[in-house]
XYZ file of C-alpha atoms in Angstrom:
264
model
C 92.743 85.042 130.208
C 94.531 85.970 126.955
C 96.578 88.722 126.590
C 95.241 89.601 122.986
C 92.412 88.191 121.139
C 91.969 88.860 117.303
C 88.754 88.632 115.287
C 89.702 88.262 111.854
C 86.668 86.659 110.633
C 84.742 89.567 111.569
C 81.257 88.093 111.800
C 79.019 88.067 115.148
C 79.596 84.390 116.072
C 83.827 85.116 115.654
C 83.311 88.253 118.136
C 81.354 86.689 120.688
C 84.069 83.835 121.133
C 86.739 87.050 121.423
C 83.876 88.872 123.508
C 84.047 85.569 125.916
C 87.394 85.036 126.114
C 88.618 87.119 128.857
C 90.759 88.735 126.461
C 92.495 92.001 127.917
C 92.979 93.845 124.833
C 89.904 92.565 121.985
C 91.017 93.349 118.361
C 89.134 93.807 115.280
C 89.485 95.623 111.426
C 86.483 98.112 110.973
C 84.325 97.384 108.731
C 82.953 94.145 110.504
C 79.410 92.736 109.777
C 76.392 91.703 111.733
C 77.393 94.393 114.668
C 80.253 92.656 115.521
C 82.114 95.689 116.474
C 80.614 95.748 119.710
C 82.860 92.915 121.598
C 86.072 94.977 120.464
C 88.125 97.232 123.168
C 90.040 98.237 119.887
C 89.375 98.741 116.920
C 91.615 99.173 113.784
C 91.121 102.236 111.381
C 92.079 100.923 107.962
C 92.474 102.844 104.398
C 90.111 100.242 102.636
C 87.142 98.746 103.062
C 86.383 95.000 103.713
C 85.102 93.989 100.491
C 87.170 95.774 98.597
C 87.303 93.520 95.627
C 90.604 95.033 94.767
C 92.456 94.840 97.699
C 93.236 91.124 99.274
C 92.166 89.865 102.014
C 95.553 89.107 103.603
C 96.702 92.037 103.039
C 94.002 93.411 105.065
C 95.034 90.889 107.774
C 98.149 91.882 107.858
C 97.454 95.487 108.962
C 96.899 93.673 112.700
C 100.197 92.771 112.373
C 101.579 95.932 111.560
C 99.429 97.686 114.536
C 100.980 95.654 116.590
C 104.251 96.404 115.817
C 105.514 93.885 112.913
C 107.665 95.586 110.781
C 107.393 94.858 107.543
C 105.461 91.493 108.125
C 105.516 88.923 104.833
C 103.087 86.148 104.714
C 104.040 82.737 105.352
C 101.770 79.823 105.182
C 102.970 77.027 107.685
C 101.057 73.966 107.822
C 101.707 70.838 110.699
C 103.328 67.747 109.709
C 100.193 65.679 108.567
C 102.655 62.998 107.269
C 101.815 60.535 110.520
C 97.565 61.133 109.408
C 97.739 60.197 105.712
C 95.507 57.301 105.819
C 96.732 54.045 104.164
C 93.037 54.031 101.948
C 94.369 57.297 100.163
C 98.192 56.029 99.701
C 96.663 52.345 98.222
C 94.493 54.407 95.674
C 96.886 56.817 94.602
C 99.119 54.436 94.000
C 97.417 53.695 90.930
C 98.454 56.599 89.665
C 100.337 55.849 86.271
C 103.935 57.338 86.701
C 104.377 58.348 83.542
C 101.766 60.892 83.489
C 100.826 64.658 84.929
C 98.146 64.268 87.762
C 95.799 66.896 88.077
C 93.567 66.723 90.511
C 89.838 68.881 90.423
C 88.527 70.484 93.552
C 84.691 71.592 92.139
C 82.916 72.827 95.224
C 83.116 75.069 97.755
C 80.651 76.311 100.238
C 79.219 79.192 98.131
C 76.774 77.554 95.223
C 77.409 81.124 93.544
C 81.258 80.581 93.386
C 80.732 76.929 91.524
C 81.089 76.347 87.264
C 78.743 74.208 85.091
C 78.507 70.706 85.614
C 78.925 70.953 81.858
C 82.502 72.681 81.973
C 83.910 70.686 84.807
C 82.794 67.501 81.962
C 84.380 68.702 79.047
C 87.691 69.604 80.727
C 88.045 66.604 82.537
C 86.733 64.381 79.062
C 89.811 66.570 77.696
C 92.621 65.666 79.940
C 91.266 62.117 81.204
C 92.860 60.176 78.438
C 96.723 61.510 78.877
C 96.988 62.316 82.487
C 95.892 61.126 85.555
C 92.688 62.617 87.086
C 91.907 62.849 91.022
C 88.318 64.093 92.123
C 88.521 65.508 96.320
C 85.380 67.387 97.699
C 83.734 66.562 101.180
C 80.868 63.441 101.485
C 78.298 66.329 101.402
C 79.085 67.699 97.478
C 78.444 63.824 96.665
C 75.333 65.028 94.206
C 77.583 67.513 92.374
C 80.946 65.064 91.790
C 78.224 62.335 90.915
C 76.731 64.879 88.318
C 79.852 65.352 86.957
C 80.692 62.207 86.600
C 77.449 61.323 84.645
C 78.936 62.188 81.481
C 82.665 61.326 81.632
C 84.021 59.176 78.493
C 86.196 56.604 80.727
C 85.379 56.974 84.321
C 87.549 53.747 85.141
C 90.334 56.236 84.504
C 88.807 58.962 87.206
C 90.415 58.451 91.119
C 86.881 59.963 92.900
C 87.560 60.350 96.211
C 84.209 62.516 97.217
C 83.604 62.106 100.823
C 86.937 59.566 101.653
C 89.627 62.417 102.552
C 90.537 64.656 105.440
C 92.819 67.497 106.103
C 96.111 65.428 106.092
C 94.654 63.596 103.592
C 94.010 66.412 101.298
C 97.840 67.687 101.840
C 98.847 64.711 100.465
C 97.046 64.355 97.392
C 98.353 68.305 96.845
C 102.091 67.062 97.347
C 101.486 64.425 94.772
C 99.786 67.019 92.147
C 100.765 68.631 89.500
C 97.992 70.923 89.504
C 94.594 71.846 90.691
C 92.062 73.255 89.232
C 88.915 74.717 91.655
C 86.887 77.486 92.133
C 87.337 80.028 94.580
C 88.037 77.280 97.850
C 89.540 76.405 100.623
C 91.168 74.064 98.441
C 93.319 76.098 96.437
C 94.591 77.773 99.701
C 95.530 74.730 100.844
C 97.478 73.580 98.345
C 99.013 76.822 98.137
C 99.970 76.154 102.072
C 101.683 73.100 100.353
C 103.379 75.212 97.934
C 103.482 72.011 95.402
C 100.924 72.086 93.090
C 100.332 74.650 90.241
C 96.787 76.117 90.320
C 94.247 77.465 88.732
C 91.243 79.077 89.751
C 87.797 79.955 88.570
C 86.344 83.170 89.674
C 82.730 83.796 89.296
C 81.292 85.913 92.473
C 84.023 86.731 93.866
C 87.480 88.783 93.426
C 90.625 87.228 92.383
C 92.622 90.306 93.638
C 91.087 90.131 96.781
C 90.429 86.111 97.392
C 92.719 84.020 94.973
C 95.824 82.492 96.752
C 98.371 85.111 97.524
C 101.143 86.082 95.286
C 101.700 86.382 91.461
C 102.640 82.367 90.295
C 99.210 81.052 90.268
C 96.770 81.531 87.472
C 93.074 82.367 87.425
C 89.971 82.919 85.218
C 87.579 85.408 85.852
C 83.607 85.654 84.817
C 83.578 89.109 82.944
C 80.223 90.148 82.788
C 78.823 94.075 84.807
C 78.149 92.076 87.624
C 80.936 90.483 88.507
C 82.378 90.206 90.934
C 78.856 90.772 93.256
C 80.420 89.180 96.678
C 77.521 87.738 97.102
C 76.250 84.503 98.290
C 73.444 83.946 95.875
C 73.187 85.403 92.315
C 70.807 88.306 92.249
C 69.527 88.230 88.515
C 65.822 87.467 88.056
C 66.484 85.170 85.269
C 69.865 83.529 83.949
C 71.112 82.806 87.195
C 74.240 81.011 85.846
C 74.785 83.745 83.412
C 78.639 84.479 84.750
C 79.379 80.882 85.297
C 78.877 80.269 81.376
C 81.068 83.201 80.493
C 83.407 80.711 81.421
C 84.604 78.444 78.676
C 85.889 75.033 78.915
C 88.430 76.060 76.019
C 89.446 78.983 77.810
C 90.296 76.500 80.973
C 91.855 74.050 78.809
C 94.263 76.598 76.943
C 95.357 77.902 80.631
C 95.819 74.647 81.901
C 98.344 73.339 78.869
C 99.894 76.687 79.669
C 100.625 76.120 83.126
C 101.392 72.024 82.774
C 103.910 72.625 79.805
């Protein structure tokens, strides 16, 4: 028996949850997909569409705000206090970390197979920095094929902290505080360590927008696939043939020379 319910997410399973709710007033952006209009009592008018791949996405959330009366509203990420969750399996590893040297830490999947880089790229870069700084691979226990693929081909994996399929939210949080930088594609991971406001990052764009999906504000640094098709904001690539045509427009120099721009 809410008061207000807001579907940001916009798709039909978000707006049956609002639709069930009990919610007096039900609040969605138009624009929404799959019909999910229909559970709304009210619906917002807004002055750009919702893939605009020029205008962010929190921006566009924060037009609810404004509709309902914020003035002036100015994002803030807050996250919980996860320090009582670390687990004492991801403190004991990363304190091998040597001291002396930058940790950057690689974040390589994310949910979308058209927002991932080569295997290839993720190689060379990490081949690059492996030897000087310390290295720390996080995805979930299900993007076990890709980190293993990546690791195929690394010079001195001793020197590689994998921790594929060993880390949870809190845990995650963590290894961002102790960063000095990630590097990922378009992720939940990049948002989250820009929650943490610690690391530097860097992100690769392929299908997707950086003005409308990379973490919010002007400090962190991207890359973005620059071919006609780009960004499509789609799912899977749509070419016939050379289906990882915009992920190879993406050098592992042009990675590198960002990344010794941002760790200097």
């Amino acid at each position: 028996q809410y008061n207000i319910v807001i579907d940001t997410q916009q798709l039909l399973k978000s707006s049956i949850i609002m639709g069930l709710s009990g919610g007096k007033r039900k609040i969605a952006l138009d624009g929404g997909r799959e019909f999910s209009f229909i559970f709304a009592n009210e619906i917002i008018k807004t002055h750009k569409k919702q893939f605009d791949v020029n205008y962010h996405v929190v921006n566009r959330n924060l037009e609810i705000a404004k509709y309902l009366g914020c003035q002036n509203p100015a994002p803030e990420f807050i996250l919980p206090d996860f320090s009582k969750e670390y687990s004492s399996e991801i403190k004991n590893i990363t304190e091998r970390l040597d001291k002396t040297k930058k940790t950057i830490t690689i974040a390589p999947a994310t949910t979308w197979e058209n927002k991932h880089w080569t295997v290839e790229g993720w190689q060379e870069v990490i081949n690059y920095y492996c030897e000087k700084n310390n290295i720390i691979i996080t995805a979930s226990e299900n993007e076990k094929v890709l980190t293993s693929k990546i690791l195929e081909k690394i010079s001195n994996k001793s020197k590689i902290i994998d921790l594929t399929g060993k880390t949870n939210l809190a845990d995650l949080v963590y290894i961002f505080k102790i960063s000095d930088l990630l590097i990922t594609p378009d992720s939940g991971s990049a948002h989250i360590a820009w929650a943490v406001n610690h690391p530097k990052i860097v992100t690769l764009f392929f299908a997707t927008s950086p003005n409308r999906n990379a973490p919010f504000g002007e400090k962190y640094k991207f890359i973005q696939s620059e071919i006609e098709c780009s960004p499509c904001m789609k799912k899977k690539c749509r070419l016939k043939t050379d289906k990882i045509r915009c992920k190879k427009q993406i050098k592992p120099i042009e990675v590198i020379n960002i990344v010794n721009e941002v760790l200097q």
